[in-house]
PDB file of C-alpha atoms in Angstrom:
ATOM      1  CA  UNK A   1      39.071 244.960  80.154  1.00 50.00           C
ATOM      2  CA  UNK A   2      36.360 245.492  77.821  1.00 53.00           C
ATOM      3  CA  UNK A   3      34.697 249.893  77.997  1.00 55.00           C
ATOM      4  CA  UNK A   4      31.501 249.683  77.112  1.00 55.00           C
ATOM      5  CA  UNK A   5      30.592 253.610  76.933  1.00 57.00           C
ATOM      6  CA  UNK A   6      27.002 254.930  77.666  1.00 56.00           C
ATOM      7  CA  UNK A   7      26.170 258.326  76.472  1.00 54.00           C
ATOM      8  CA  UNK A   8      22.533 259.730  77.542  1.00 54.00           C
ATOM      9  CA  UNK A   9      20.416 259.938  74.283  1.00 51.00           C
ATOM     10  CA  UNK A  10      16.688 259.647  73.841  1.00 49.00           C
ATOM     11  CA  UNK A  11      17.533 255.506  72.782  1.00 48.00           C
ATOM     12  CA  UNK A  12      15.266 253.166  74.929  1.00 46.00           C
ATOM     13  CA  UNK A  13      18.147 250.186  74.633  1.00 49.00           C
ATOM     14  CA  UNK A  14      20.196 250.177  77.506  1.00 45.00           C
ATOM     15  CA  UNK A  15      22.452 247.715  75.340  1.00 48.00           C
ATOM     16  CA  UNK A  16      22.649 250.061  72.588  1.00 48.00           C
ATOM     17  CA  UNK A  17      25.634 253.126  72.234  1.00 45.00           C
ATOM     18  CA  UNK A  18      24.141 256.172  72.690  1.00 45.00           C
ATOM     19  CA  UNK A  19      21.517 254.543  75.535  1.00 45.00           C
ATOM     20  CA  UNK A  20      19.594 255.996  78.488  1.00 44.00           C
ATOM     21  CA  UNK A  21      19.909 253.457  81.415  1.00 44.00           C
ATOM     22  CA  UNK A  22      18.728 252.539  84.351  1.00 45.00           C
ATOM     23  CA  UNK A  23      21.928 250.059  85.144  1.00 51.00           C
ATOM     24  CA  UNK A  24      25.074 249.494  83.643  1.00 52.00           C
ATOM     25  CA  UNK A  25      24.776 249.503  79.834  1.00 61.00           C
ATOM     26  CA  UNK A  26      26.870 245.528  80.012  1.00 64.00           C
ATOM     27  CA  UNK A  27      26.882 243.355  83.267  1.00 67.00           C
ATOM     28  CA  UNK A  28      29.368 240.792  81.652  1.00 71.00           C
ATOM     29  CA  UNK A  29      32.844 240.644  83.936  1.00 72.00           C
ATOM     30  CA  UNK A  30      35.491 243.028  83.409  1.00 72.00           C
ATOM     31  CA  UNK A  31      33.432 245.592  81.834  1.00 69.00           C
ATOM     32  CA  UNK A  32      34.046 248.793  82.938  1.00 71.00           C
ATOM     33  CA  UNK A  33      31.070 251.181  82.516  1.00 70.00           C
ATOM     34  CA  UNK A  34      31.296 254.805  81.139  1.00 72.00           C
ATOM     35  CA  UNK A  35      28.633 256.804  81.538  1.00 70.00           C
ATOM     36  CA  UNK A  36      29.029 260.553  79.695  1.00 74.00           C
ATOM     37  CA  UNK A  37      26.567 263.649  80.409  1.00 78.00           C
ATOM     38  CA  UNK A  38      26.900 266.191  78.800  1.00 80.00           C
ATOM     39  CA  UNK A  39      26.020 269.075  80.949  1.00 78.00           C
ATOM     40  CA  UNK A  40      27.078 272.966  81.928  1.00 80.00           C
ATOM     41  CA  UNK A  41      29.503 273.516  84.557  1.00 76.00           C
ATOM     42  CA  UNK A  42      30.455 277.459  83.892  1.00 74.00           C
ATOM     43  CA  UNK A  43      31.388 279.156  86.415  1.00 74.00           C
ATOM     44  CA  UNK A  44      30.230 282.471  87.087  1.00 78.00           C
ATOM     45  CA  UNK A  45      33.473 284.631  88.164  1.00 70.00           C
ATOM     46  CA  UNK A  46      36.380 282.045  89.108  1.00 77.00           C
ATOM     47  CA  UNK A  47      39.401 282.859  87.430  1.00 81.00           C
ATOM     48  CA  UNK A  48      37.457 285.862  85.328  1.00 83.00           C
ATOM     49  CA  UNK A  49      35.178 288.350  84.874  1.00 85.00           C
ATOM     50  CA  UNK A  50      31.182 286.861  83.994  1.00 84.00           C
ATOM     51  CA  UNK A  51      31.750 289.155  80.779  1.00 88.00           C
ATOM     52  CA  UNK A  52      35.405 287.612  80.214  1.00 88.00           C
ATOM     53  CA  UNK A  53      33.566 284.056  80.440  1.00 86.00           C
ATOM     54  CA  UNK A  54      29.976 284.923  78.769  1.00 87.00           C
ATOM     55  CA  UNK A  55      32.055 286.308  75.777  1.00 88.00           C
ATOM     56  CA  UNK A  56      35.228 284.578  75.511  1.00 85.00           C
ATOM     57  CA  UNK A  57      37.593 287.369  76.349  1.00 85.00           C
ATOM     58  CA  UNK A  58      40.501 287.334  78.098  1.00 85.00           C
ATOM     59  CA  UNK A  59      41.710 283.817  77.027  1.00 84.00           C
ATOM     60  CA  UNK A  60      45.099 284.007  78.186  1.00 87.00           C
ATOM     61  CA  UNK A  61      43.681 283.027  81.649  1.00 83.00           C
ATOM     62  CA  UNK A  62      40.958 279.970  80.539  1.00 79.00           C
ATOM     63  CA  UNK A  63      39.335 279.753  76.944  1.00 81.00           C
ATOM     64  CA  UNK A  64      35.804 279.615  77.882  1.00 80.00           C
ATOM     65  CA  UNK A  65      33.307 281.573  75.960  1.00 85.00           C
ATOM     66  CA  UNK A  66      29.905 280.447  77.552  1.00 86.00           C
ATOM     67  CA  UNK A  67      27.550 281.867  74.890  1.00 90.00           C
ATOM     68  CA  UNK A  68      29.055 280.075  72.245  1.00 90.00           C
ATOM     69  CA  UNK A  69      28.080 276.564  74.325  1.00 89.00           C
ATOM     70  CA  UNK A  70      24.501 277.351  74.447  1.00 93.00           C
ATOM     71  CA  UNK A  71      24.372 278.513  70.659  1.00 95.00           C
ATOM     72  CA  UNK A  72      26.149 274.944  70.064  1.00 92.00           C
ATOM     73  CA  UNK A  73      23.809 272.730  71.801  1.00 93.00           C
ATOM     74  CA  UNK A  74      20.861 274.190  70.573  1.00 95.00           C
ATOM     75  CA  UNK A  75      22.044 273.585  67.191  1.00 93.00           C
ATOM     76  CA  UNK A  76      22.877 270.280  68.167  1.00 91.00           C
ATOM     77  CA  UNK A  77      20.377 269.092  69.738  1.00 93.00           C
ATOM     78  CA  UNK A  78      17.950 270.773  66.960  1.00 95.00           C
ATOM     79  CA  UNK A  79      20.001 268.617  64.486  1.00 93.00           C
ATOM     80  CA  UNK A  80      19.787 265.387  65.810  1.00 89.00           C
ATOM     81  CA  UNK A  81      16.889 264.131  68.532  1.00 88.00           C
ATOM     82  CA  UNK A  82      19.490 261.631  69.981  1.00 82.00           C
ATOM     83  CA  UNK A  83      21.418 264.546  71.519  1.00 86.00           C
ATOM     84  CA  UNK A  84      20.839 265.975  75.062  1.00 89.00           C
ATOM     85  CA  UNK A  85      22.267 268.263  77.128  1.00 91.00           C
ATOM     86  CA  UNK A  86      21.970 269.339  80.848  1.00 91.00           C
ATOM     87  CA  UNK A  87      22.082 272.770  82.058  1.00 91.00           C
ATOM     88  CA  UNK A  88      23.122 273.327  85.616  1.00 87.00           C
ATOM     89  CA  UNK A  89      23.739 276.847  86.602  1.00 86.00           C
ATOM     90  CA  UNK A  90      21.531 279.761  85.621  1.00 90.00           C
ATOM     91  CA  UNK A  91      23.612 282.959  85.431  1.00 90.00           C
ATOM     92  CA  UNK A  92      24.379 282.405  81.851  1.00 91.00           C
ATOM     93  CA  UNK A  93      21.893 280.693  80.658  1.00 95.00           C
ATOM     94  CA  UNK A  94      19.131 283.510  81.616  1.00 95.00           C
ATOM     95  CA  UNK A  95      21.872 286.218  80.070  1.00 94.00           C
ATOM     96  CA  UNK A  96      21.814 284.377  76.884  1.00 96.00           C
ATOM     97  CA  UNK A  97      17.918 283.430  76.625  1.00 97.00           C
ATOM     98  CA  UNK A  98      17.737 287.216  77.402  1.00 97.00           C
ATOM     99  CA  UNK A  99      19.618 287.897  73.790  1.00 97.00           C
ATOM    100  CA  UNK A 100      17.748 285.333  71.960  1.00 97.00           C
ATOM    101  CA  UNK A 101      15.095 286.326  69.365  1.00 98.00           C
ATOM    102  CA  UNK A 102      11.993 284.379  69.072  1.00 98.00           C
ATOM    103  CA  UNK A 103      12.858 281.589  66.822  1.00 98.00           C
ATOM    104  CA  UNK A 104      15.844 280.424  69.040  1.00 98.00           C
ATOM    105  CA  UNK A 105      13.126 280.556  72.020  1.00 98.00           C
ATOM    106  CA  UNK A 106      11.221 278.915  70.769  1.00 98.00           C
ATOM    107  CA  UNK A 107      13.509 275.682  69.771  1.00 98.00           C
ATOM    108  CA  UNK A 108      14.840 275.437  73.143  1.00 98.00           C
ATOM    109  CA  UNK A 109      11.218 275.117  74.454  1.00 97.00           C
ATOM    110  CA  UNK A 110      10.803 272.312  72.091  1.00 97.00           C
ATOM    111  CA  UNK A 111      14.022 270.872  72.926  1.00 97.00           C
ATOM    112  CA  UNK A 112      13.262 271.367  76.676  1.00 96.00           C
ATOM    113  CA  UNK A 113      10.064 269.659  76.153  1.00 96.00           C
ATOM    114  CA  UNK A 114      11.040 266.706  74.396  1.00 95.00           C
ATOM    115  CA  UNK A 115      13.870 265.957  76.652  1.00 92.00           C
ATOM    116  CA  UNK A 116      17.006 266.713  75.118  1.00 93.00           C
ATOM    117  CA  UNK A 117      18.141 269.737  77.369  1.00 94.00           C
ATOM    118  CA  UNK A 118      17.054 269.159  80.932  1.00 93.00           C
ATOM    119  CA  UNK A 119      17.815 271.390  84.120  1.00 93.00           C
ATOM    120  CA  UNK A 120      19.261 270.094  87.234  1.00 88.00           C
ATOM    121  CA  UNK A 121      20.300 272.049  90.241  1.00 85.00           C
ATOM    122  CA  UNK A 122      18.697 274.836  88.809  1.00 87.00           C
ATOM    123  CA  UNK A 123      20.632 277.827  91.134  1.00 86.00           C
ATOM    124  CA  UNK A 124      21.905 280.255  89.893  1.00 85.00           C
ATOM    125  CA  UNK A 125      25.218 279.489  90.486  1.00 83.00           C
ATOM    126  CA  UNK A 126      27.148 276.389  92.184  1.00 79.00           C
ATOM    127  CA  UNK A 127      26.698 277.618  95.677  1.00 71.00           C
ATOM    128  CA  UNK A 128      30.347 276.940  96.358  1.00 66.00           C
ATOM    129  CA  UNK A 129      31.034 280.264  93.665  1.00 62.00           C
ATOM    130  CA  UNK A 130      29.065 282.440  95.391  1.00 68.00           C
ATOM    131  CA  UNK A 131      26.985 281.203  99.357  1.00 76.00           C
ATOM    132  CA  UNK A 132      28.548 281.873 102.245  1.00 76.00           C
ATOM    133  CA  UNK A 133      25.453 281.395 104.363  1.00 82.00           C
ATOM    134  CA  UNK A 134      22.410 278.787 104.209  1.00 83.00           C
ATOM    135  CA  UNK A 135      20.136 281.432 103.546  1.00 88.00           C
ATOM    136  CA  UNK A 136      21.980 282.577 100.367  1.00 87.00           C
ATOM    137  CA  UNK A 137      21.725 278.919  99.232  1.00 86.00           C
ATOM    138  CA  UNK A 138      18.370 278.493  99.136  1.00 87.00           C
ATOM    139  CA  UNK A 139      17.967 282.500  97.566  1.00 91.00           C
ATOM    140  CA  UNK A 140      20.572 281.315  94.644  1.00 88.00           C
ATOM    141  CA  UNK A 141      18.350 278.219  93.934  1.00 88.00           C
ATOM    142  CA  UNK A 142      14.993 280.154  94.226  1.00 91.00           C
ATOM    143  CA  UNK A 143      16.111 282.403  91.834  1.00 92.00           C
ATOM    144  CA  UNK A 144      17.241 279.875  88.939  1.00 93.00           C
ATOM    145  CA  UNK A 145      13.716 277.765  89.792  1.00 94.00           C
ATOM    146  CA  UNK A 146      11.636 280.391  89.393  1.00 96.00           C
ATOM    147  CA  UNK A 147      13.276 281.148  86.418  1.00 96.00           C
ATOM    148  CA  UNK A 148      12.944 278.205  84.754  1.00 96.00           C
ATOM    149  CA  UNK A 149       9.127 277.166  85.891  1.00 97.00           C
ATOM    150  CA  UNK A 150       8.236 281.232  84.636  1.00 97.00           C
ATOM    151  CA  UNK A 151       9.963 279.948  81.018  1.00 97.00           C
ATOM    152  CA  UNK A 152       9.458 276.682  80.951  1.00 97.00           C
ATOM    153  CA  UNK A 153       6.749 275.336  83.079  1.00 96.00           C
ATOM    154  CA  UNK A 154       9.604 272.921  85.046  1.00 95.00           C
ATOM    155  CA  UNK A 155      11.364 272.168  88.066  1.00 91.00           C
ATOM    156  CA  UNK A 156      14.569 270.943  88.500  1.00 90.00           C
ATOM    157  CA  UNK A 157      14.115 267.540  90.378  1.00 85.00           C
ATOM    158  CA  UNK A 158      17.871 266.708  90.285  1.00 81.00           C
ATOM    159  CA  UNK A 159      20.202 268.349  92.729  1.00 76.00           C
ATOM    160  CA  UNK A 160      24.009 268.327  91.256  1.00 74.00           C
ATOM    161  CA  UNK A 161      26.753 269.605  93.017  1.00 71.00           C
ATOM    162  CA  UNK A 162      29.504 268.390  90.677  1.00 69.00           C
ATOM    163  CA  UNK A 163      32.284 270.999  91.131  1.00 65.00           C
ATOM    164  CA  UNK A 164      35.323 269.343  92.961  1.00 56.00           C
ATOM    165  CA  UNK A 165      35.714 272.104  95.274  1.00 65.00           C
ATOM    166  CA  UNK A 166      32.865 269.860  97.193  1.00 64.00           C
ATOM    167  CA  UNK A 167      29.987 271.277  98.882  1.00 67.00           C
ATOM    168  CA  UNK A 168      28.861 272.518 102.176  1.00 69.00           C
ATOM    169  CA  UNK A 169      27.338 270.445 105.264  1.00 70.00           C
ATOM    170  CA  UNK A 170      23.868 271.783 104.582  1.00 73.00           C
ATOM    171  CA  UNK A 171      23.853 270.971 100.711  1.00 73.00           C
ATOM    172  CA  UNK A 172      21.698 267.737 100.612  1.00 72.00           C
ATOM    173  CA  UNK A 173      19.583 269.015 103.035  1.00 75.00           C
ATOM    174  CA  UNK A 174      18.453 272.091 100.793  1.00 72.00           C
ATOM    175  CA  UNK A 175      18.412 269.933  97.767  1.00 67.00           C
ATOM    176  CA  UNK A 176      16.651 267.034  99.023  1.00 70.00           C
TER     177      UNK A 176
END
């Protein structure tokens, strides 16, 4: 079969690589669609520490050094205004907005606003990492929100829950 792929850019041609659609990218038969986001799924505390993730220690477990993502897709994204990037959790994004000077601040805001990064979910953490209880749930997503809207003036309208652990009965209901 023919792959058409579909990445999520800021391209208004459904038809064209690199598109933003609304349905598949190619409705002829035998197409299989591939749609690619790139987003943050970094967990805070599975297999290590949130230092041994934020800072890439400890790699004999998992390579992972979260920081080193964000620093990436800002540069990225800075570099070329087809790029975007969705953030998910909060844990380690607010640690490493907390280290940034002004200048770096002040790109994401401009990325943020034009649409290249995006937050969705918003908590912050997967509630499967951390909420035991429904009340916990809605704290962890509280937290990230405010968060965000006291940064960046925006809400997460998007609830994502893509960790394949699954989720809990009362997750749609919170999110919706």
């Amino acid at each position: 079969p023919h792959v058409s792929v579909c990445i999520p850019t800021q391209k208004a041609d459904p038809f064209q690589p690199g598109c933003i659609t609304k349905g598949s990218p190619s409705d002829e038969p035998g197409t299989i669609n591939i749609h690619i986001v790139a987003h943050s799924h970094d967990d805070v505390g599975w297999l290590k520490t949130v230092d041994q993730y934020y800072y890439g220690a400890n790699n004999s477990i998992q390579h992972a050094g979260v920081q080193y993502i964000f620093d990436t897709v800002v540069e990225q994204c800075a570099a070329n205004p087809d790029r975007r990037f969705t953030i998910v959790e909060q844990a380690f994004f607010q640690r490493w907005w907390n280290e940034q000077p002004e200048p770096v601040r002040a790109k994401v805001h401009r990325l943020v606003t034009k649409g290249q990064i995006v937050f969705i979910n918003g908590g912050w953490s997967m509630h499967d990492e951390a909420c035991t209880h429904y009340v916990s749930m809605v704290e962890n997503t509280a937290l990230g929100h405010r968060f965000i809207m006291e940064q960046f003036g925006v809400a997460p309208r998007i609830g994502w829950q893509i960790d394949p652990f699954g989720h809990s009965a009362v997750q749609g209901a919170l999110l919706s």
